[in-house]
PDB file of C-alpha atoms in Angstrom:
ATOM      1  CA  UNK F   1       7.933 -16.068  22.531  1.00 41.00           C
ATOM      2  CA  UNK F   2      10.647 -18.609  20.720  1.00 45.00           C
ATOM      3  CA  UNK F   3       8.736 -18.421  17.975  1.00 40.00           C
ATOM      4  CA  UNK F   4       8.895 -14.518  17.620  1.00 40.00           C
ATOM      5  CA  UNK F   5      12.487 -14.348  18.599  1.00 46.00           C
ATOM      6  CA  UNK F   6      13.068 -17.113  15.561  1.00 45.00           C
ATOM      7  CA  UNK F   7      11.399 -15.186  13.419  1.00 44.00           C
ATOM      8  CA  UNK F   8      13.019 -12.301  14.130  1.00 46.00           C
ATOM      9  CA  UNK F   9      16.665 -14.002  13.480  1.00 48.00           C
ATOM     10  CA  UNK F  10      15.486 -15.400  10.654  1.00 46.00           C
ATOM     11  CA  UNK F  11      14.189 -11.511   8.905  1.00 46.00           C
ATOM     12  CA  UNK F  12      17.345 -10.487  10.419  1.00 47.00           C
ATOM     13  CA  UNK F  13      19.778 -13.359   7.934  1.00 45.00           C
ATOM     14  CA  UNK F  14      17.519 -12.527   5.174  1.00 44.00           C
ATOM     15  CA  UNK F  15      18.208  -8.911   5.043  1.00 43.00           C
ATOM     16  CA  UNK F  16      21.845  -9.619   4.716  1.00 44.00           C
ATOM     17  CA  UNK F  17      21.251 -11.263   1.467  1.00 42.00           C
ATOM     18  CA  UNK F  18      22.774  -9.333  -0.972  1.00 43.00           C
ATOM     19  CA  UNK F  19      20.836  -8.451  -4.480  1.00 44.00           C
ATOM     20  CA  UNK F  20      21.623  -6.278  -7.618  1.00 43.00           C
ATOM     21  CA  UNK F  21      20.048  -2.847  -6.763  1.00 51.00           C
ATOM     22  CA  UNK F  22      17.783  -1.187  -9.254  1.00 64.00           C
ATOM     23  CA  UNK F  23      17.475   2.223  -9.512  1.00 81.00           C
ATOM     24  CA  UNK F  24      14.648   3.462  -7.556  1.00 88.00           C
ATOM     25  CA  UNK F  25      12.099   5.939  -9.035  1.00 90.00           C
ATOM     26  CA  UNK F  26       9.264   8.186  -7.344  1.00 91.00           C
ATOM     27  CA  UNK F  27       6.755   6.252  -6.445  1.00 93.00           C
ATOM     28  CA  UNK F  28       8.345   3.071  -6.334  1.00 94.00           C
ATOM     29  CA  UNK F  29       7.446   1.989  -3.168  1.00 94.00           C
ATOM     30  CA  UNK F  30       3.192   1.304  -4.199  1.00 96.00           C
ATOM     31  CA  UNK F  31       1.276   0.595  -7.144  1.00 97.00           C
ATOM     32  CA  UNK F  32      -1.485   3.275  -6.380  1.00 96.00           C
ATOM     33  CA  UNK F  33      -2.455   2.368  -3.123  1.00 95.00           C
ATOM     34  CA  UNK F  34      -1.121  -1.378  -2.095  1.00 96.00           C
ATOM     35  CA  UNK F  35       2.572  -1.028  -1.215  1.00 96.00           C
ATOM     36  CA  UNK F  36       5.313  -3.099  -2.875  1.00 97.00           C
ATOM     37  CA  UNK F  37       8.704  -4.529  -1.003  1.00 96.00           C
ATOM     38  CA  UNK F  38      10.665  -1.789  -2.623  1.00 95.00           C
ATOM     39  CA  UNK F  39      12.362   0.747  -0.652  1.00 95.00           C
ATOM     40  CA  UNK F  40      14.315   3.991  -0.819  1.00 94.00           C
ATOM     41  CA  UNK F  41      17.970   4.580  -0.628  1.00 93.00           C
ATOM     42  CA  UNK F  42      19.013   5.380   2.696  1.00 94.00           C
ATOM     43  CA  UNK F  43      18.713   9.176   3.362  1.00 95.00           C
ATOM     44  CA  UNK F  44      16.215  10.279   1.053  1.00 96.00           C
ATOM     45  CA  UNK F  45      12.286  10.897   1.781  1.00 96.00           C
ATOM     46  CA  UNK F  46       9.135  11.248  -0.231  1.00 96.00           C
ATOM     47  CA  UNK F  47       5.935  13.197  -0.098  1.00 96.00           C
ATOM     48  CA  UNK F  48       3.383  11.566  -1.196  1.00 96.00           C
ATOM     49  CA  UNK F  49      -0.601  13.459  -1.714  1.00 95.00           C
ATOM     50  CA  UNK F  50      -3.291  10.931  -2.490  1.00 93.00           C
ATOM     51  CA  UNK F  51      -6.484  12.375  -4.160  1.00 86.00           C
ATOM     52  CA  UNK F  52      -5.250  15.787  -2.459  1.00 79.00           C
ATOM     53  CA  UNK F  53      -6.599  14.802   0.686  1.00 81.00           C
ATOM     54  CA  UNK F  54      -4.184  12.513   2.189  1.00 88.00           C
ATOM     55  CA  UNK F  55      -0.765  13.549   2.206  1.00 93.00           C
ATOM     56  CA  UNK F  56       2.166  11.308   3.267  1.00 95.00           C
ATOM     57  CA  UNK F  57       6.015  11.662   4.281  1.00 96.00           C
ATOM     58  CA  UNK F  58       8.140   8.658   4.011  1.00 97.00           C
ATOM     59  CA  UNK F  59      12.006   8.307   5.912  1.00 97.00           C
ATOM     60  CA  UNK F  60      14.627   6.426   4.772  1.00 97.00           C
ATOM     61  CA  UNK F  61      16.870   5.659   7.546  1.00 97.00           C
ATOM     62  CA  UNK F  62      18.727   2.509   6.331  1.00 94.00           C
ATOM     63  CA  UNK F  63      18.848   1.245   2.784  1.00 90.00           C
ATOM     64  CA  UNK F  64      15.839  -1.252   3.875  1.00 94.00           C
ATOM     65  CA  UNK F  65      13.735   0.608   6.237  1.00 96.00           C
ATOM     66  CA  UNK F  66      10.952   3.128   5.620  1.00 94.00           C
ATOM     67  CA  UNK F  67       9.084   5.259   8.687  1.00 97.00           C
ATOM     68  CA  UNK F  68       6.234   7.172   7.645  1.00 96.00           C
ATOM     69  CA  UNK F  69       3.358   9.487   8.491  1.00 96.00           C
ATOM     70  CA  UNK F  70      -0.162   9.944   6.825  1.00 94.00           C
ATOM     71  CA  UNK F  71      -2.957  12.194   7.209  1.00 89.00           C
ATOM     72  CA  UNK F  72      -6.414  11.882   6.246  1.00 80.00           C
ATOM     73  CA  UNK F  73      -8.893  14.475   5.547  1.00 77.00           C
ATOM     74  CA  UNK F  74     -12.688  13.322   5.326  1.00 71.00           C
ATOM     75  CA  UNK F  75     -14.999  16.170   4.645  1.00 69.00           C
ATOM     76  CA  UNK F  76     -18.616  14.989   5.582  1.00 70.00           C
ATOM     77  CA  UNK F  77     -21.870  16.580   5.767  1.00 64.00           C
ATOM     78  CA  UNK F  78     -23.325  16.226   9.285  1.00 66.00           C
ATOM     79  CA  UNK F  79     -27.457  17.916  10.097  1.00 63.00           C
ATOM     80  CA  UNK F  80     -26.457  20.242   6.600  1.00 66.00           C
ATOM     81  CA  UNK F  81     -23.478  21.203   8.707  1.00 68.00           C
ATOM     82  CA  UNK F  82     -19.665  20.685   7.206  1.00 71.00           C
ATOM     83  CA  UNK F  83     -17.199  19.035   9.065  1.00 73.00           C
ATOM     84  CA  UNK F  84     -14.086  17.341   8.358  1.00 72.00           C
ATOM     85  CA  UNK F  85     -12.702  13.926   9.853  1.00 75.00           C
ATOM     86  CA  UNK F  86      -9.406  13.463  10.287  1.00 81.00           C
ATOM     87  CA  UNK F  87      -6.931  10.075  10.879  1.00 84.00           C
ATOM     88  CA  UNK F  88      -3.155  10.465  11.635  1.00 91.00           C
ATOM     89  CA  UNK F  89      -1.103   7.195  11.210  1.00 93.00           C
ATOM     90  CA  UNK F  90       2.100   6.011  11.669  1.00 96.00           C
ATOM     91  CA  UNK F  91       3.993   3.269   9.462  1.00 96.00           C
ATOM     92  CA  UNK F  92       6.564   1.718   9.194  1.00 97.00           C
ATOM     93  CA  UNK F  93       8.053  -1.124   6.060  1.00 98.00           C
ATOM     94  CA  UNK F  94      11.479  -3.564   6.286  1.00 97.00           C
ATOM     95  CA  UNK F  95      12.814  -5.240   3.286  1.00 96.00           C
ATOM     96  CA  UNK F  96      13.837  -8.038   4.956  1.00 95.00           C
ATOM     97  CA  UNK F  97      14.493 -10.419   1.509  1.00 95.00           C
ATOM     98  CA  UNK F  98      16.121  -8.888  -1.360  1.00 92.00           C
ATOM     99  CA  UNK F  99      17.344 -10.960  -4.478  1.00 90.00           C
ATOM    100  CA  UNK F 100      17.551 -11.047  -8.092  1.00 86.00           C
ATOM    101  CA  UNK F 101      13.947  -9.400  -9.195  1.00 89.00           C
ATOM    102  CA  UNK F 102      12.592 -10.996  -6.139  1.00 95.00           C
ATOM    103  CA  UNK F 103      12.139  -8.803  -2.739  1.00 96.00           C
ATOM    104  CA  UNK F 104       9.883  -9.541   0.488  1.00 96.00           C
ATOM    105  CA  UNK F 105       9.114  -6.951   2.938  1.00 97.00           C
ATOM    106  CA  UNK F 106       6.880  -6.758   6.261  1.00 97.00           C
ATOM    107  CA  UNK F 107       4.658  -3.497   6.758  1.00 97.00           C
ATOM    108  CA  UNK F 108       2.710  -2.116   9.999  1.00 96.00           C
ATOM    109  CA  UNK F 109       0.974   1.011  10.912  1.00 95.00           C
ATOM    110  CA  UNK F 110      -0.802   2.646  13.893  1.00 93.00           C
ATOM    111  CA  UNK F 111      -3.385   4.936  13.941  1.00 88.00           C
ATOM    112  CA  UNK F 112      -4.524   7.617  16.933  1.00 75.00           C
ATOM    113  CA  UNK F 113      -7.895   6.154  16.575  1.00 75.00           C
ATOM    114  CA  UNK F 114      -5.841   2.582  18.511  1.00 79.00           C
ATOM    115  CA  UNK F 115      -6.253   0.321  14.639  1.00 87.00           C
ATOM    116  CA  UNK F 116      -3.370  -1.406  14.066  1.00 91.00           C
ATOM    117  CA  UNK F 117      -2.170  -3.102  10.347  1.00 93.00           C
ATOM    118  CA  UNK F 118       0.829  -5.769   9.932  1.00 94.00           C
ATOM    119  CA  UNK F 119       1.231  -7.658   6.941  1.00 95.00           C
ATOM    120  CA  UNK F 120       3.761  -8.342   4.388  1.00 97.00           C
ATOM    121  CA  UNK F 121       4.622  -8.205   1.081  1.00 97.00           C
ATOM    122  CA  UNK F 122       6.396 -10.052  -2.056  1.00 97.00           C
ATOM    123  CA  UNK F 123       7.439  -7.911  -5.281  1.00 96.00           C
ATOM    124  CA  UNK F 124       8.459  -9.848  -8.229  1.00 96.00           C
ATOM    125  CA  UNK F 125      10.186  -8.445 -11.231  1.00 93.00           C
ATOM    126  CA  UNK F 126      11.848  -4.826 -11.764  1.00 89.00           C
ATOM    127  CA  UNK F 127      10.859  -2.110 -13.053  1.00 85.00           C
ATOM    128  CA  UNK F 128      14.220  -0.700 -13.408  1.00 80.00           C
ATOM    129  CA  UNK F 129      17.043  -1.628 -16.161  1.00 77.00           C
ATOM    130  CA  UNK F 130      16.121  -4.033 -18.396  1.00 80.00           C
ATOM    131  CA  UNK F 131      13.168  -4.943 -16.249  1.00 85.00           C
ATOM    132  CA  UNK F 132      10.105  -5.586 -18.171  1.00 90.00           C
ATOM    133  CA  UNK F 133       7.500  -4.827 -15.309  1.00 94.00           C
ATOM    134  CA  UNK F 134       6.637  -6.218 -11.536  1.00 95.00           C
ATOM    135  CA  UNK F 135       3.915  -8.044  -9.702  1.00 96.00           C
ATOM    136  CA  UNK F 136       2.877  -7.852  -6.350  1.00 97.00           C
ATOM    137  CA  UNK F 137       1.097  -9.968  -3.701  1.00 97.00           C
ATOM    138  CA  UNK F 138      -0.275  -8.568  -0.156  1.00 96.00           C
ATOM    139  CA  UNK F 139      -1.194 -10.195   3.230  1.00 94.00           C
ATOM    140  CA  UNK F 140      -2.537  -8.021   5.816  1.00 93.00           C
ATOM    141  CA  UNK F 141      -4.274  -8.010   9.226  1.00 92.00           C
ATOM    142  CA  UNK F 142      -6.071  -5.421  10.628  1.00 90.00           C
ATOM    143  CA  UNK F 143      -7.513  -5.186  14.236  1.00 87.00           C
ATOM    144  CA  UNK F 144      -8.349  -2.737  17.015  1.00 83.00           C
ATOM    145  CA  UNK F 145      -5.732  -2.944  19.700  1.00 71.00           C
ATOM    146  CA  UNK F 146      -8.423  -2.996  22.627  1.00 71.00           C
ATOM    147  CA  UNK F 147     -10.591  -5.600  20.707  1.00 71.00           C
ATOM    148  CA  UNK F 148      -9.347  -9.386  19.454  1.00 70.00           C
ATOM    149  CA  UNK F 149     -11.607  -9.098  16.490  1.00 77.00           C
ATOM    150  CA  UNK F 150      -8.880  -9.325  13.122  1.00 81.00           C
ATOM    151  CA  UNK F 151      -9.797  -8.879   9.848  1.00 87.00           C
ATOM    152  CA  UNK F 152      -7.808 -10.242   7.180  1.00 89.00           C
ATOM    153  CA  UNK F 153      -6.994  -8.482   3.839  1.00 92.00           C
ATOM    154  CA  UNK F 154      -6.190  -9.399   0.424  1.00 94.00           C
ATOM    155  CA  UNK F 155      -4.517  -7.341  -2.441  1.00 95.00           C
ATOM    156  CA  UNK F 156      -2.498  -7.616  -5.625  1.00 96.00           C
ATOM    157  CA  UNK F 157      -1.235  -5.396  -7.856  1.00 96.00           C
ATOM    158  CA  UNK F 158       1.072  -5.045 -10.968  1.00 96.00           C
ATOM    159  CA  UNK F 159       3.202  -2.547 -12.816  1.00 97.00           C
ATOM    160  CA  UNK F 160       3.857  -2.803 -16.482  1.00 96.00           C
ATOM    161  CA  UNK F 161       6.751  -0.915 -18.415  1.00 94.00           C
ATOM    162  CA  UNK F 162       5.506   0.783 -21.127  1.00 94.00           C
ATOM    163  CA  UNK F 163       8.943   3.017 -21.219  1.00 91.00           C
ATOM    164  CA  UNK F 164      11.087   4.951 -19.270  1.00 88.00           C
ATOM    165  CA  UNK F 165       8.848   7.554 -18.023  1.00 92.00           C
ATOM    166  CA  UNK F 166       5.568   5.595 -18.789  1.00 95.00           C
ATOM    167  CA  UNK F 167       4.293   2.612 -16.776  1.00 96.00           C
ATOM    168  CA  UNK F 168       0.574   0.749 -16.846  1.00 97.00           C
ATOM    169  CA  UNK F 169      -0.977   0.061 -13.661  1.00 97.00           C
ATOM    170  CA  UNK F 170      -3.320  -1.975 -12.045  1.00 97.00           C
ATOM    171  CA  UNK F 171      -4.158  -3.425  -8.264  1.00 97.00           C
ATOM    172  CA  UNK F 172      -6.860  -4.975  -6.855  1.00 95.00           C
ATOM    173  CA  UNK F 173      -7.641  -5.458  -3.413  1.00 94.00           C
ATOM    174  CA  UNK F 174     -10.556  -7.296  -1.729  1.00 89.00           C
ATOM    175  CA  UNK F 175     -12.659  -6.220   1.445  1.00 77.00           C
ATOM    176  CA  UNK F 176     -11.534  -7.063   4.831  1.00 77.00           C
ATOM    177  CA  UNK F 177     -12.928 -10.223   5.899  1.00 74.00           C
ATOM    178  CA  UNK F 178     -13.190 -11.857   9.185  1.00 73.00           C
ATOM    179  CA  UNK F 179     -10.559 -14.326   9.563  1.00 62.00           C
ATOM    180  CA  UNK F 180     -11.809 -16.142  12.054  1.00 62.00           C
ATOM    181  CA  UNK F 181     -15.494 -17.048  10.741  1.00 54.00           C
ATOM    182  CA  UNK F 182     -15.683 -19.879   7.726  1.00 48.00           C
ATOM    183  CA  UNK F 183     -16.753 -18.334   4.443  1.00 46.00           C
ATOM    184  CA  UNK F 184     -19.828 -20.806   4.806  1.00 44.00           C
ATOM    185  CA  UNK F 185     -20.367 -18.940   7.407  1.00 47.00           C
ATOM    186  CA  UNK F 186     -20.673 -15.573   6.370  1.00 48.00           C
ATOM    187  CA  UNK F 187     -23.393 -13.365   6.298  1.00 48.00           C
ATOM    188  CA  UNK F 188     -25.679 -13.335   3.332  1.00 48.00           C
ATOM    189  CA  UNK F 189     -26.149  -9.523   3.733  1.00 46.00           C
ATOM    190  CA  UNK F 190     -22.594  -8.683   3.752  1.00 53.00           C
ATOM    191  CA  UNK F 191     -20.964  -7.045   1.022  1.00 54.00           C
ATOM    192  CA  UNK F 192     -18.711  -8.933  -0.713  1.00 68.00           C
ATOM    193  CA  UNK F 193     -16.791  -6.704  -3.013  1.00 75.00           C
ATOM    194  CA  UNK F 194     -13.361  -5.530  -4.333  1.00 87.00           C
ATOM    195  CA  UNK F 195     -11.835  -2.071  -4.844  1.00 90.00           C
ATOM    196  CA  UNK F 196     -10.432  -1.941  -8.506  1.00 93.00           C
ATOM    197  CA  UNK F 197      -8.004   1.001  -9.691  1.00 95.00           C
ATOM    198  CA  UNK F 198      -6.265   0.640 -12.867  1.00 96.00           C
ATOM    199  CA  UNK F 199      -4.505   3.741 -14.975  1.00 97.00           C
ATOM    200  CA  UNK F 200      -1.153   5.266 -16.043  1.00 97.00           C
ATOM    201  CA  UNK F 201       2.161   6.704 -14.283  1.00 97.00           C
ATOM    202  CA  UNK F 202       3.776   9.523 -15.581  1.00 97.00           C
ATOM    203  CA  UNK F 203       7.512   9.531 -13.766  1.00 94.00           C
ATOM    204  CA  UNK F 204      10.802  10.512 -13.725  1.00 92.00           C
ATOM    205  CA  UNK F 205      13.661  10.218 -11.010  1.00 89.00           C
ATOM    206  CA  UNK F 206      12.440  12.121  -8.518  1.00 94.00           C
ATOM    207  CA  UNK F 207       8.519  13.171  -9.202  1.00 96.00           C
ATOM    208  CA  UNK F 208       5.891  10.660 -10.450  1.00 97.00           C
ATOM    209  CA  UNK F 209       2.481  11.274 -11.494  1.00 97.00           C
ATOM    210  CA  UNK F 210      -0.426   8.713 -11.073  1.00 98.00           C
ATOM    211  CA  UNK F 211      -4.106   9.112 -12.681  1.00 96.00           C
ATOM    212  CA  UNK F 212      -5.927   6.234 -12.873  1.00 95.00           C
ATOM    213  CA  UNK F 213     -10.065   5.358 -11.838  1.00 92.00           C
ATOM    214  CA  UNK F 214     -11.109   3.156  -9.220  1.00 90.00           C
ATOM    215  CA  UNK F 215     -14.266   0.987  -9.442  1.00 88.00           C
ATOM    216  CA  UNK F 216     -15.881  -1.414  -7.120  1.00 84.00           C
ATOM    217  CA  UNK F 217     -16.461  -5.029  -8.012  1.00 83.00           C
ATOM    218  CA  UNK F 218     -18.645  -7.214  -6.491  1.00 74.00           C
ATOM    219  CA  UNK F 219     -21.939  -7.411  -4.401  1.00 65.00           C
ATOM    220  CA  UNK F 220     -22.057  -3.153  -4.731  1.00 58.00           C
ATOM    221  CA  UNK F 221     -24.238  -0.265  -5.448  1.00 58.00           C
ATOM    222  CA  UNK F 222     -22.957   0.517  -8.728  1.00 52.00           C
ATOM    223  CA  UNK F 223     -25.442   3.590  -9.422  1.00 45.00           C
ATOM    224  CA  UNK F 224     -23.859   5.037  -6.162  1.00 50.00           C
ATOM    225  CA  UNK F 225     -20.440   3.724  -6.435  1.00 48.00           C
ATOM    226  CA  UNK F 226     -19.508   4.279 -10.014  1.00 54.00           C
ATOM    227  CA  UNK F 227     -15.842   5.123 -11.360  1.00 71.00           C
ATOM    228  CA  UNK F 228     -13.968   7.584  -9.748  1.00 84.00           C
ATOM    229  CA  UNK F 229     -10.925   9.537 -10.846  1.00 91.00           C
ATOM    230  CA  UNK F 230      -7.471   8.876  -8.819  1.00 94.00           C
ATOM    231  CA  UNK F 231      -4.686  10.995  -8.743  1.00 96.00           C
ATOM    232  CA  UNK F 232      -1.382  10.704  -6.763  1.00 96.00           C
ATOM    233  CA  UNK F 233       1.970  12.348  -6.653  1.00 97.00           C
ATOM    234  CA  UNK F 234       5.246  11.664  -5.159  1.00 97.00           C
ATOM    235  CA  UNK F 235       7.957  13.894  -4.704  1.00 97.00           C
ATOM    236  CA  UNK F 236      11.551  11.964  -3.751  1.00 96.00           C
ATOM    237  CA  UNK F 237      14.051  13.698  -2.118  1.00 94.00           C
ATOM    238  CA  UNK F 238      17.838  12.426  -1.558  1.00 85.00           C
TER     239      UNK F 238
END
């Protein structure tokens, strides 16, 4: 208990550190799919539609602080019968570090199905200005709140500035892995593989435009898991 209510003085001095803002974009606040530390001004809000079947909303309440809600839309193919899976989650993300072309943030979410996410993480760079491009590192733990079983998982992910309405993209992020078994210890039969997703953004102040492909590296199926499109948009609103 001290050494949560440390930690939570210590995210609380942080935040107070001040940093030269850079303008924020549509967008801003992932590569494609792994989050960055960056966060809206306070008031505005973003939709977000990934691969048109998982839409998010995003709330800016402070300058630091994002609250959002997702929604995701599995169609599967049950006994030649159609149905359609859905997860609702709830997030949230504090930029609690903020300095020159460095910024920190924790994340969290919650979904109806009781899985729980916290992580953080660390954006270097801007991509704003005279910034040249960012890169950015992710920690993560994922668990089911009625089990003690956490997996860990990995993920980074950088931006580069082609020009003002152009950006190159690219993030990686490994398979959750159990953090409490030695990697000696893993099984031989389990996958060990990495989802890949490199491409283009297309943006401007307040709608950006993301088409990339995502691959699968690793111990995989290639003939069944080949490249696949990905397309995002976000809409910003202030």
């Amino acid at each position: 208990m001290k050494k949560l209510a440390l930690l939570s003085i210590l995210l609380i001095v942080l935040s107070f550190l001040d940093a030269a803002d850079g303008e924020f974009y549509a967008g801003d606040q992932s590569v494609f799919i792994l989050p960055t530390a960056y966060t809206m001004p306070k008031g505005s809000c973003a939709v977000t539609v990934y691969e048109a079947l998982i839409p998010q909303s995003a709330y800016a309440p402070i300058d630091r602080l994002h609250l959002s809600a997702a929604g995701i839309f599995l169609p599967t193919l049950n006994e030649e019968e159609l149905r359609c899976i859905v997860i609702v989650s709830f997030g949230a993300k504090y930029n609690y570090f903020r300095a020159k072309n460095v910024e920190s943030a924790v994340l969290g979410s919650l979904t109806h199905y009781h899985t729980v996410t916290l992580g953080n993480v660390v954006s270097f760079g801007s991509n704003s200005g005279d910034g040249k491009g960012s890169v950015h590192l992710m920690g993560m733990l994922t668990g089911d709140i009625e089990s003690d079983n956490l997996r860990g998982i990995l993920g980074t992910g950088g931006i580069l500035r082609l020009s003002n309405r152009i950006n190159a993209m690219a993030e990686l992020t490994f398979v959750p892995f159990d953090i409490e078994t030695e990697p000696s210890h893993s099984s031989e039969e389990e996958n060990k593989y990495a989802l890949l997703i490199a491409g283009l953004r297309f943006k401007w102040q307040k709608v950006s435009f993301d088409l990339g492909f995502m691959r699968m590296l690793g111990d995989v199926e290639q003939s069944k898991l080949m490249r696949y499109p990905f397309v995002k948009m976000s809409i910003l609103f202030r």
